[in-house]
Amino acid sequence: MTSNLAELSIVDAAKGLRAKEFTVRELWDACAGNAKARNPELNAYLELFDADEGAIAAAQKRIDTEGARAPMLCGIPLAMKDNILIDGHIASAASKMLENYRATYDATITKKLKDAGALFVGRTNMDEFAMGSSTEHSAFGKVLNPIDPTRVPGGSSGGSAAAAAAHLALGALGTDTGGSIRQPAAHTGLVGLKPTYGAVSRSGLIALGSSLDQAGPLAKTVADAKILFDAIRGSDPLDATTITDATYTPRPVGEKLTIGVPFHLLESGLDADVRARFDETLKTLENEGHTITEVTLPTSAYALPVYYVIMPAEASTNLARYDGMRYGHAARGKTLLDDYIQSRTEGFGEEPTRRILLGTFVLSSGYIDAYYRKADAARRVLTEEYDAAFKQVDVIAFPTTPSPAFKFGEKSAPVSMYLEDIFTVTANLTGMPALSVPMGTVERDGVTLPTGIHFTAPKGADDVLFKIGALVTGETL
Ligand code: GLN
């Protein structure tokens, strides 16, 4: 019985705990046991935590005394990406730079999850500093996709995705700067949400691109993703960019939804069978009475180059703090300048180094007008185009990725890896919420692989995404 408990959804586990079908301890043992058995192969976790006996007992007591009133996450084992601080634990962002950095406080979302009674199985592997789309670029080894171990789980939240998909936790938290929750969710058959910018506090996250980053859930079902989102959302005095509940106005939508599709963006670069799954999913929604209509988003063709100017600019600024003086990897040379250079050269891997160079270049005087300011202006135009489209439609749909999970090494040229994000980056550039849900499977080399459909909604309309997501998965929320 115990190994099956880890396969439950959060909703079903919460029900089972309340019905006394099993205990918090048994649920923990099931997840931690799976993690211990399978992690040596998958490398989904960088560290498995010891059972927190106090937290397990407290969660059990709360369920026993509060019953249905206890938070849904009470006693639920979760996986946390290694760039989300948990007081007393190492948070390395899968970089040598922070290999020995131990968090001295909880991220706001960690605190909220603890307050809800959630338990943490461990910290999950990721692309270094969340830069990447495959989780091949961790300083501590790649993560295998549990569905096909010859393929990547996607990234940068690949460890969180692999942990949830392989039942090494009931759900996971990731971060998404350009697609790092949604793309790995699509590649592992999960639901992944990038919330509205500012819906979730960034306090205690290791920053990549501050105007783009949001933490969010990777979950087995839309209902589970909603539970996790509801637990972590909310304004936070520690993050001035969080939106207050007052400005967070849910958008009213009717029983039947209008779904906009930018068909002009899907004409090339998309695998034929992924396109077929997408068309079938839209057809099913149409048959259920929802309306599919074409929208044009001309500037979206430039979203990827815009993202790869803005994100490195912000990354280069955020990574400037790792200088070998304050915290993180510290090397000592003959002069102070040597200290900086050696610490940073030894601490950062190839991709962070590339982005620091790129970001410094696009921000440098003489080039800032040609690159950064142009990209920033294009970002505004992108937002206006989406806002205009949302006057006619409730959500905008396209496939999450052009292809299913790819083989290790297949996208070793940086630009071919960057193309993985072609559909996902716009939601980060515009601050709009976006959700990936499974939309059926395709075959590669005799293996059945999942694919994802991606929905974007107007700012603050995260709830509409759960509604459309549940329509696709057939869940009732
Ligand atoms: N793959 C994108 C990048 O490399 C997105 C990363 C992310 O969302 N953290 O920047």
Coordinates of C-alpha atoms and ligand atoms in Angstrom, one line a residue:
M1 CA 0.0 0.0 0.0
T2 CA 2.7 2.5 1.0
S3 CA 4.3 2.9 -2.4
N4 CA 0.9 3.7 -4.0
L5 CA 0.3 6.6 -1.6
A6 CA 2.9 8.6 -3.4
E7 CA 0.9 8.3 -6.6
L8 CA -2.1 10.1 -5.1
S9 CA -3.0 13.6 -6.1
I10 CA -2.9 16.2 -3.4
V11 CA -6.7 16.3 -3.3
D12 CA -7.0 12.5 -2.9
A13 CA -4.2 12.4 -0.3
A14 CA -5.9 15.2 1.7
K15 CA -9.2 13.2 1.6
G16 CA -7.5 10.0 2.6
L17 CA -5.7 11.7 5.6
R18 CA -9.0 13.2 6.8
A19 CA -10.8 9.8 6.4
K20 CA -8.0 8.2 8.4
E21 CA -7.2 5.8 5.6
F22 CA -3.6 6.4 6.3
T23 CA -1.4 8.7 8.4
V24 CA 0.8 11.7 7.6
R25 CA 3.7 9.4 8.6
E26 CA 2.7 6.8 6.0
L27 CA 2.3 9.3 3.3
W28 CA 5.7 10.8 4.1
D29 CA 7.3 7.4 4.1
A30 CA 5.8 6.6 0.7
C31 CA 7.2 9.7 -0.9
A32 CA 10.6 9.7 0.9
G33 CA 10.9 5.9 0.2
N34 CA 10.3 6.4 -3.5
A35 CA 12.7 9.3 -3.5
K36 CA 15.4 7.3 -1.8
A37 CA 15.0 4.4 -4.2
R38 CA 14.8 6.3 -7.5
N39 CA 16.9 9.4 -6.9
P40 CA 20.3 7.8 -7.5
E41 CA 19.1 7.1 -11.1
L42 CA 17.0 10.2 -11.8
N43 CA 19.1 12.9 -9.9
A44 CA 15.9 14.9 -9.4
Y45 CA 16.9 15.9 -5.9
L46 CA 20.2 17.4 -5.0
E47 CA 19.4 16.6 -1.3
L48 CA 16.8 14.5 0.4
F49 CA 15.8 15.9 3.8
D50 CA 15.5 13.9 6.9
A51 CA 12.0 13.4 8.2
D52 CA 11.0 16.4 10.2
E53 CA 9.3 14.6 13.1
G54 CA 8.0 17.7 14.7
A55 CA 6.3 18.9 11.5
I56 CA 4.9 15.4 10.8
A57 CA 3.4 15.1 14.2
A58 CA 2.0 18.7 14.1
A59 CA 0.4 18.0 10.7
Q60 CA -1.2 14.8 12.0
K61 CA -2.5 16.6 15.1
R62 CA -3.9 19.4 13.1
I63 CA -5.8 17.0 10.7
D64 CA -7.1 15.1 13.7
T65 CA -8.4 18.1 15.5
E66 CA -9.4 20.4 12.6
G67 CA -10.5 17.8 10.1
A68 CA -12.0 19.3 7.0
R69 CA -10.9 22.8 8.2
A70 CA -7.2 22.0 8.1
P71 CA -5.5 23.4 5.0
M72 CA -5.4 21.0 2.1
L73 CA -1.6 21.0 2.1
C74 CA -1.4 19.9 5.7
G75 CA 0.8 16.8 5.8
I76 CA 1.5 16.8 2.1
P77 CA 5.1 16.1 1.0
L78 CA 6.4 18.5 -1.6
A79 CA 9.6 19.0 -3.6
M80 CA 11.2 22.5 -3.6
K81 CA 13.4 23.8 -6.3
D82 CA 17.0 24.6 -5.2
N83 CA 16.6 28.4 -5.7
I84 CA 13.8 28.7 -3.1
L85 CA 15.2 29.4 0.4
I86 CA 14.3 27.1 3.3
D87 CA 15.7 28.3 6.6
G88 CA 18.7 26.2 7.6
H89 CA 19.0 24.3 4.4
I90 CA 21.5 24.8 1.5
A91 CA 20.1 26.6 -1.5
S92 CA 22.6 26.4 -4.3
A93 CA 20.7 27.2 -7.4
A94 CA 22.6 24.1 -8.7
S95 CA 25.8 26.3 -8.9
K96 CA 29.3 25.8 -7.5
M97 CA 29.0 29.5 -6.6
L98 CA 26.4 28.7 -3.9
E99 CA 27.3 25.1 -3.2
N100 CA 27.8 25.7 0.5
Y101 CA 25.3 28.6 0.9
R102 CA 22.9 27.9 3.7
A103 CA 19.7 29.9 3.9
T104 CA 19.2 32.0 7.0
Y105 CA 15.5 32.6 6.5
D106 CA 12.5 31.2 4.7
A107 CA 11.3 32.5 1.4
T108 CA 7.8 33.9 1.8
I109 CA 6.4 31.0 -0.2
T110 CA 8.3 28.5 2.0
K111 CA 6.8 30.1 5.1
K112 CA 3.3 30.0 3.6
L113 CA 3.7 26.3 2.7
K114 CA 5.0 25.6 6.2
D115 CA 2.1 27.5 7.8
A116 CA -0.2 25.3 5.7
G117 CA 1.4 22.2 7.2
A118 CA 3.2 21.1 4.1
L119 CA 6.3 18.9 4.4
F120 CA 9.5 19.1 2.2
V121 CA 11.0 15.9 0.8
G122 CA 14.1 17.7 -0.5
R123 CA 15.6 20.4 -2.8
T124 CA 15.5 19.7 -6.5
N125 CA 18.1 19.9 -9.2
M126 CA 17.8 22.6 -11.8
D127 CA 19.8 24.3 -14.6
E128 CA 22.4 26.5 -12.9
F129 CA 20.8 29.7 -11.7
A130 CA 17.6 28.7 -13.6
M131 CA 19.2 29.3 -17.0
G132 CA 18.2 26.6 -19.4
S133 CA 15.5 24.4 -20.8
S134 CA 16.7 20.9 -20.1
T135 CA 18.3 20.6 -16.7
E136 CA 21.5 19.3 -18.4
H137 CA 23.3 22.4 -17.1
S138 CA 23.4 21.9 -13.4
A139 CA 26.8 22.0 -11.7
F140 CA 25.7 18.7 -10.1
G141 CA 24.8 16.5 -13.0
K142 CA 21.8 16.2 -15.3
V143 CA 18.3 15.1 -14.4
L144 CA 16.7 12.2 -16.3
N145 CA 13.1 12.3 -17.5
P146 CA 11.2 9.5 -15.7
I147 CA 9.1 8.8 -18.7
D148 CA 12.1 8.2 -21.0
P149 CA 15.5 8.3 -19.2
T150 CA 17.3 9.0 -22.5
R151 CA 15.5 12.3 -22.7
V152 CA 15.6 15.6 -20.8
P153 CA 12.8 16.5 -18.3
G154 CA 12.9 20.0 -19.6
G155 CA 14.2 22.9 -17.5
S156 CA 15.1 24.8 -15.6
S157 CA 12.7 23.2 -13.0
G158 CA 13.6 19.7 -14.4
G159 CA 14.3 18.3 -10.9
S160 CA 10.9 19.5 -9.6
A161 CA 9.2 18.1 -12.7
A162 CA 10.9 14.7 -12.4
A163 CA 10.2 14.5 -8.7
A164 CA 6.5 15.1 -9.1
A165 CA 6.1 13.0 -12.3
A166 CA 8.0 10.0 -10.7
H167 CA 6.0 10.3 -7.5
L168 CA 8.9 11.3 -5.3
A169 CA 6.6 14.0 -3.9
L170 CA 2.9 14.8 -4.4
G171 CA 3.7 18.1 -6.1
A172 CA 6.5 20.5 -6.6
L173 CA 7.4 24.2 -6.6
G174 CA 9.4 25.7 -9.4
T175 CA 10.3 29.1 -10.8
D176 CA 9.6 30.4 -14.2
T177 CA 11.5 33.3 -15.9
G178 CA 10.8 32.3 -19.5
G179 CA 9.1 29.0 -19.3
S180 CA 10.9 27.0 -16.6
I181 CA 7.7 25.7 -15.0
R182 CA 5.5 25.2 -18.0
Q183 CA 8.1 23.6 -20.4
P184 CA 9.2 20.9 -17.9
A185 CA 5.5 20.3 -17.0
A186 CA 4.8 19.7 -20.7
H187 CA 7.8 17.3 -21.0
T188 CA 6.8 15.2 -18.0
G189 CA 3.0 15.1 -18.3
L190 CA 2.3 17.6 -15.5
V191 CA 0.3 20.7 -15.0
G192 CA 2.5 23.8 -14.6
L193 CA 1.5 27.4 -13.7
K194 CA 3.4 30.6 -14.2
P195 CA 1.3 33.0 -12.1
T196 CA 0.5 36.7 -12.9
Y197 CA 3.7 38.7 -12.2
G198 CA 3.4 39.9 -8.6
A199 CA 0.7 37.4 -7.6
V200 CA 3.4 35.4 -5.7
S201 CA 6.2 37.0 -3.6
R202 CA 9.8 36.7 -4.9
S203 CA 11.2 37.3 -1.4
G204 CA 13.7 34.5 -0.7
L205 CA 14.0 33.3 -4.3
I206 CA 17.5 33.4 -5.9
A207 CA 16.9 35.9 -8.6
L208 CA 17.4 35.4 -12.3
G209 CA 15.4 38.2 -14.1
S210 CA 13.6 40.2 -11.5
S211 CA 10.9 41.6 -13.8
L212 CA 10.2 38.2 -15.2
D213 CA 10.6 35.7 -12.3
Q214 CA 7.6 34.0 -10.6
A215 CA 7.4 30.9 -8.5
G216 CA 4.6 28.5 -9.1
P217 CA 3.4 24.9 -8.9
L218 CA 4.1 21.7 -10.9
A219 CA 1.3 19.3 -10.1
K220 CA -0.4 16.1 -11.3
T221 CA -3.8 17.8 -11.7
V222 CA -5.2 21.3 -12.3
A223 CA -7.0 21.0 -8.9
D224 CA -3.6 20.4 -7.2
A225 CA -2.0 23.3 -9.1
K226 CA -4.8 25.6 -7.8
I227 CA -4.3 24.4 -4.2
L228 CA -0.6 25.1 -4.4
F229 CA -1.1 28.5 -6.0
D230 CA -3.8 29.5 -3.5
A231 CA -1.4 28.6 -0.7
I232 CA 1.6 30.7 -2.0
R233 CA -0.1 33.7 -3.5
G234 CA -0.7 37.1 -1.8
S235 CA 0.8 40.5 -1.3
D236 CA 4.0 40.6 0.8
P237 CA 5.7 43.6 2.5
L238 CA 9.0 42.0 1.6
D239 CA 8.4 42.2 -2.1
A240 CA 7.2 45.6 -3.3
T241 CA 6.2 44.2 -6.7
T242 CA 3.5 41.9 -5.3
I243 CA 0.0 43.0 -6.1
T244 CA -2.5 43.6 -3.4
D245 CA -5.7 41.7 -3.2
A246 CA -7.5 44.9 -3.9
T247 CA -5.9 45.2 -7.3
Y248 CA -6.2 41.5 -8.0
T249 CA -9.6 41.6 -9.7
P250 CA -10.8 38.2 -11.1
R251 CA -12.1 38.7 -14.6
P252 CA -15.7 37.5 -15.0
V253 CA -16.1 34.9 -17.7
G254 CA -19.1 33.1 -19.0
E255 CA -19.9 29.4 -18.9
K256 CA -18.5 29.1 -22.4
L257 CA -15.1 30.5 -23.2
T258 CA -13.7 32.2 -26.2
I259 CA -10.2 30.9 -27.0
G260 CA -7.9 32.9 -29.3
V261 CA -5.3 31.1 -31.4
P262 CA -2.4 32.9 -33.2
F263 CA -2.4 30.5 -36.1
H264 CA 0.2 32.6 -37.8
L265 CA 2.8 31.7 -35.2
L266 CA 2.2 27.9 -35.7
E267 CA 3.0 27.7 -39.4
S268 CA 6.5 26.5 -39.0
G269 CA 8.9 25.0 -36.5
L270 CA 6.2 22.8 -34.9
D271 CA 6.3 19.0 -35.1
A272 CA 3.3 17.7 -37.2
D273 CA 2.1 15.3 -34.5
V274 CA 2.3 18.0 -31.8
R275 CA 0.2 20.3 -34.1
A276 CA -2.3 17.4 -34.6
R277 CA -2.7 17.0 -30.8
F278 CA -3.2 20.7 -30.5
D279 CA -5.9 20.8 -33.2
E280 CA -7.7 17.8 -31.7
T281 CA -7.7 19.5 -28.3
L282 CA -9.2 22.7 -29.8
K283 CA -11.8 20.6 -31.7
T284 CA -12.9 18.9 -28.5
L285 CA -13.3 22.3 -26.8
E286 CA -15.3 23.6 -29.8
N287 CA -17.5 20.5 -29.7
E288 CA -18.2 21.3 -26.0
G289 CA -19.6 24.7 -27.1
H290 CA -16.5 26.9 -26.6
T291 CA -15.5 29.3 -29.4
I292 CA -12.1 29.1 -31.2
T293 CA -11.1 32.3 -33.0
E294 CA -8.0 33.5 -34.7
V295 CA -6.0 36.3 -33.0
T296 CA -3.0 38.1 -34.5
L297 CA 0.0 38.9 -32.4
P298 CA 2.6 40.2 -34.9
T299 CA 5.2 41.2 -32.4
S300 CA 5.3 37.7 -30.9
A301 CA 7.6 36.7 -33.7
Y302 CA 10.2 38.9 -31.9
A303 CA 9.5 37.7 -28.3
L304 CA 12.4 35.4 -28.1
P305 CA 15.1 37.9 -29.1
V306 CA 13.4 40.5 -26.8
Y307 CA 13.6 38.0 -24.0
Y308 CA 17.2 37.1 -24.7
V309 CA 18.1 40.8 -24.3
I310 CA 16.1 41.6 -21.2
M311 CA 16.7 38.4 -19.3
P312 CA 20.6 38.5 -19.6
A313 CA 20.5 42.2 -18.7
E314 CA 18.7 41.5 -15.5
A315 CA 20.7 38.3 -14.9
S316 CA 24.0 40.1 -15.2
T317 CA 22.8 42.6 -12.6
N318 CA 21.5 40.0 -10.2
L319 CA 24.6 37.9 -10.5
A320 CA 26.9 40.8 -9.7
R321 CA 26.4 40.2 -6.0
Y322 CA 28.4 37.0 -6.2
D323 CA 31.8 38.6 -6.0
G324 CA 33.6 36.3 -3.5
M325 CA 33.3 38.9 -0.8
R326 CA 29.9 38.7 0.7
Y327 CA 28.8 35.1 0.3
G328 CA 29.1 32.2 -2.1
H329 CA 32.3 30.8 -3.5
A330 CA 35.4 32.8 -2.5
A331 CA 38.9 32.5 -4.1
R332 CA 41.8 34.6 -3.1
G333 CA 44.5 35.9 -5.5
K334 CA 47.2 38.5 -5.3
T335 CA 45.0 41.6 -5.6
L336 CA 41.4 42.4 -4.9
L337 CA 40.7 42.3 -8.6
D338 CA 42.1 38.8 -8.7
D339 CA 39.8 37.8 -5.9
Y340 CA 36.8 38.9 -7.9
I341 CA 37.9 37.4 -11.2
Q342 CA 38.9 34.0 -9.7
S343 CA 35.8 33.7 -7.5
R344 CA 33.5 34.4 -10.4
T345 CA 35.5 32.3 -12.9
E346 CA 35.5 29.3 -10.6
G347 CA 32.0 29.7 -9.3
F348 CA 30.0 30.2 -12.5
G349 CA 29.4 27.6 -15.2
E350 CA 29.3 28.3 -18.9
E351 CA 25.8 29.5 -19.3
P352 CA 25.8 32.1 -16.4
T353 CA 29.1 33.4 -17.8
R354 CA 27.6 33.7 -21.3
R355 CA 24.6 35.6 -19.9
I356 CA 26.7 37.9 -17.8
L357 CA 28.7 38.9 -20.9
L358 CA 25.6 39.3 -23.0
G359 CA 23.8 41.3 -20.3
T360 CA 26.7 43.5 -19.6
F361 CA 27.0 44.2 -23.3
V362 CA 23.4 45.1 -23.9
L363 CA 23.4 47.5 -20.9
S364 CA 26.8 49.1 -21.8
S365 CA 26.8 52.8 -22.8
G366 CA 26.8 53.0 -26.5
Y367 CA 24.7 49.8 -26.9
I368 CA 22.0 50.3 -24.4
D369 CA 19.9 52.3 -26.8
A370 CA 20.3 49.8 -29.6
Y371 CA 19.6 46.7 -27.5
Y372 CA 18.1 47.0 -24.1
R373 CA 15.9 50.1 -24.7
K374 CA 14.7 48.6 -28.0
A375 CA 13.8 45.3 -26.3
D376 CA 12.0 47.2 -23.5
A377 CA 10.0 49.1 -26.1
A378 CA 9.1 45.9 -27.9
R379 CA 8.0 44.4 -24.6
R380 CA 5.5 47.2 -24.3
V381 CA 4.2 46.6 -27.8
L382 CA 3.8 42.9 -27.0
T383 CA 1.8 43.7 -24.0
E384 CA -0.5 46.1 -26.0
E385 CA -1.1 43.4 -28.6
Y386 CA -2.1 40.9 -26.0
D387 CA -4.3 43.4 -24.2
A388 CA -6.0 44.2 -27.5
A389 CA -6.5 40.5 -28.2
F390 CA -8.0 40.0 -24.7
K391 CA -10.8 42.4 -25.6
Q392 CA -12.2 39.6 -27.9
V393 CA -11.0 36.4 -26.2
D394 CA -10.8 35.0 -22.6
V395 CA -7.6 33.0 -23.2
I396 CA -4.9 32.6 -25.9
A397 CA -3.8 29.1 -26.7
F398 CA -0.8 27.4 -28.4
P399 CA 1.3 24.3 -27.8
T400 CA 3.7 24.8 -24.8
T401 CA 6.7 23.5 -26.8
P402 CA 7.2 22.8 -30.5
S403 CA 8.3 19.2 -29.8
P404 CA 8.2 16.6 -27.0
A405 CA 11.1 16.1 -24.6
F406 CA 14.4 15.9 -26.6
K407 CA 17.4 13.6 -26.1
F408 CA 20.4 14.6 -24.0
G409 CA 22.9 16.6 -26.0
E410 CA 20.4 17.2 -28.9
K411 CA 20.3 21.0 -28.3
S412 CA 23.9 21.7 -27.4
A413 CA 24.1 24.9 -29.4
P414 CA 22.8 27.6 -27.1
V415 CA 20.5 29.2 -29.7
S416 CA 18.8 25.8 -30.4
M417 CA 18.2 25.5 -26.7
Y418 CA 16.8 29.1 -26.6
L419 CA 14.3 28.2 -29.3
E420 CA 12.6 25.8 -26.8
D421 CA 11.1 28.9 -25.1
I422 CA 9.6 30.3 -28.3
F423 CA 6.0 30.0 -27.0
T424 CA 6.5 30.5 -23.3
V425 CA 8.6 33.7 -22.9
T426 CA 5.8 36.2 -23.8
A427 CA 3.9 35.5 -20.6
N428 CA 6.9 36.5 -18.6
L429 CA 7.6 39.6 -20.8
T430 CA 3.9 40.8 -20.4
G431 CA 3.5 39.6 -16.8
M432 CA 0.4 37.6 -17.7
P433 CA -0.4 34.3 -16.1
A434 CA 0.0 31.1 -18.2
L435 CA -0.7 27.4 -17.7
S436 CA 0.5 24.2 -19.4
V437 CA -1.7 21.1 -19.2
P438 CA -1.2 17.8 -20.9
M439 CA -2.8 17.5 -24.3
G440 CA -2.2 13.9 -25.3
T441 CA 0.9 12.0 -26.4
V442 CA 3.2 11.5 -29.4
E443 CA 5.5 8.6 -30.2
R444 CA 9.3 8.9 -30.5
D445 CA 11.5 5.8 -31.0
G446 CA 8.7 3.6 -29.8
V447 CA 8.2 5.6 -26.6
T448 CA 5.0 7.5 -25.7
L449 CA 5.8 11.0 -24.7
P450 CA 3.5 13.7 -23.3
T451 CA 2.9 17.1 -24.9
G452 CA 1.3 20.3 -23.4
I453 CA -1.2 22.9 -24.4
H454 CA -0.5 26.4 -23.2
F455 CA -3.0 29.0 -22.2
T456 CA -2.3 32.7 -21.4
A457 CA -4.9 34.9 -19.6
P458 CA -5.0 38.6 -18.8
K459 CA -3.1 39.8 -15.7
G460 CA -4.9 38.7 -12.6
A461 CA -7.1 36.2 -14.4
D462 CA -5.2 33.1 -13.1
D463 CA -8.5 31.5 -12.1
V464 CA -9.7 31.5 -15.8
L465 CA -6.6 29.3 -16.5
F466 CA -7.7 26.7 -13.9
K467 CA -11.2 26.7 -15.5
I468 CA -9.9 26.1 -19.1
G469 CA -7.2 23.7 -17.8
A470 CA -9.8 21.6 -16.1
L471 CA -11.9 21.5 -19.3
V472 CA -8.9 20.0 -21.1
T473 CA -8.1 17.4 -18.4
G474 CA -11.8 16.7 -17.7
E475 CA -11.5 17.6 -14.1
T476 CA -14.3 19.2 -12.0
L477 CA -12.9 21.8 -9.8
Ligands
GLN1 N1 14.8 28.5 -20.6 C1 14.7 29.9 -20.3 C2 16.1 30.5 -20.1 O1 17.0 29.7 -20.2 C3 13.8 30.1 -19.2 C4 14.5 29.8 -17.9 C5 13.5 30.0 -16.7 O2 12.3 30.2 -16.9 N2 14.1 30.1 -15.5 O3 16.3 31.6 -19.7

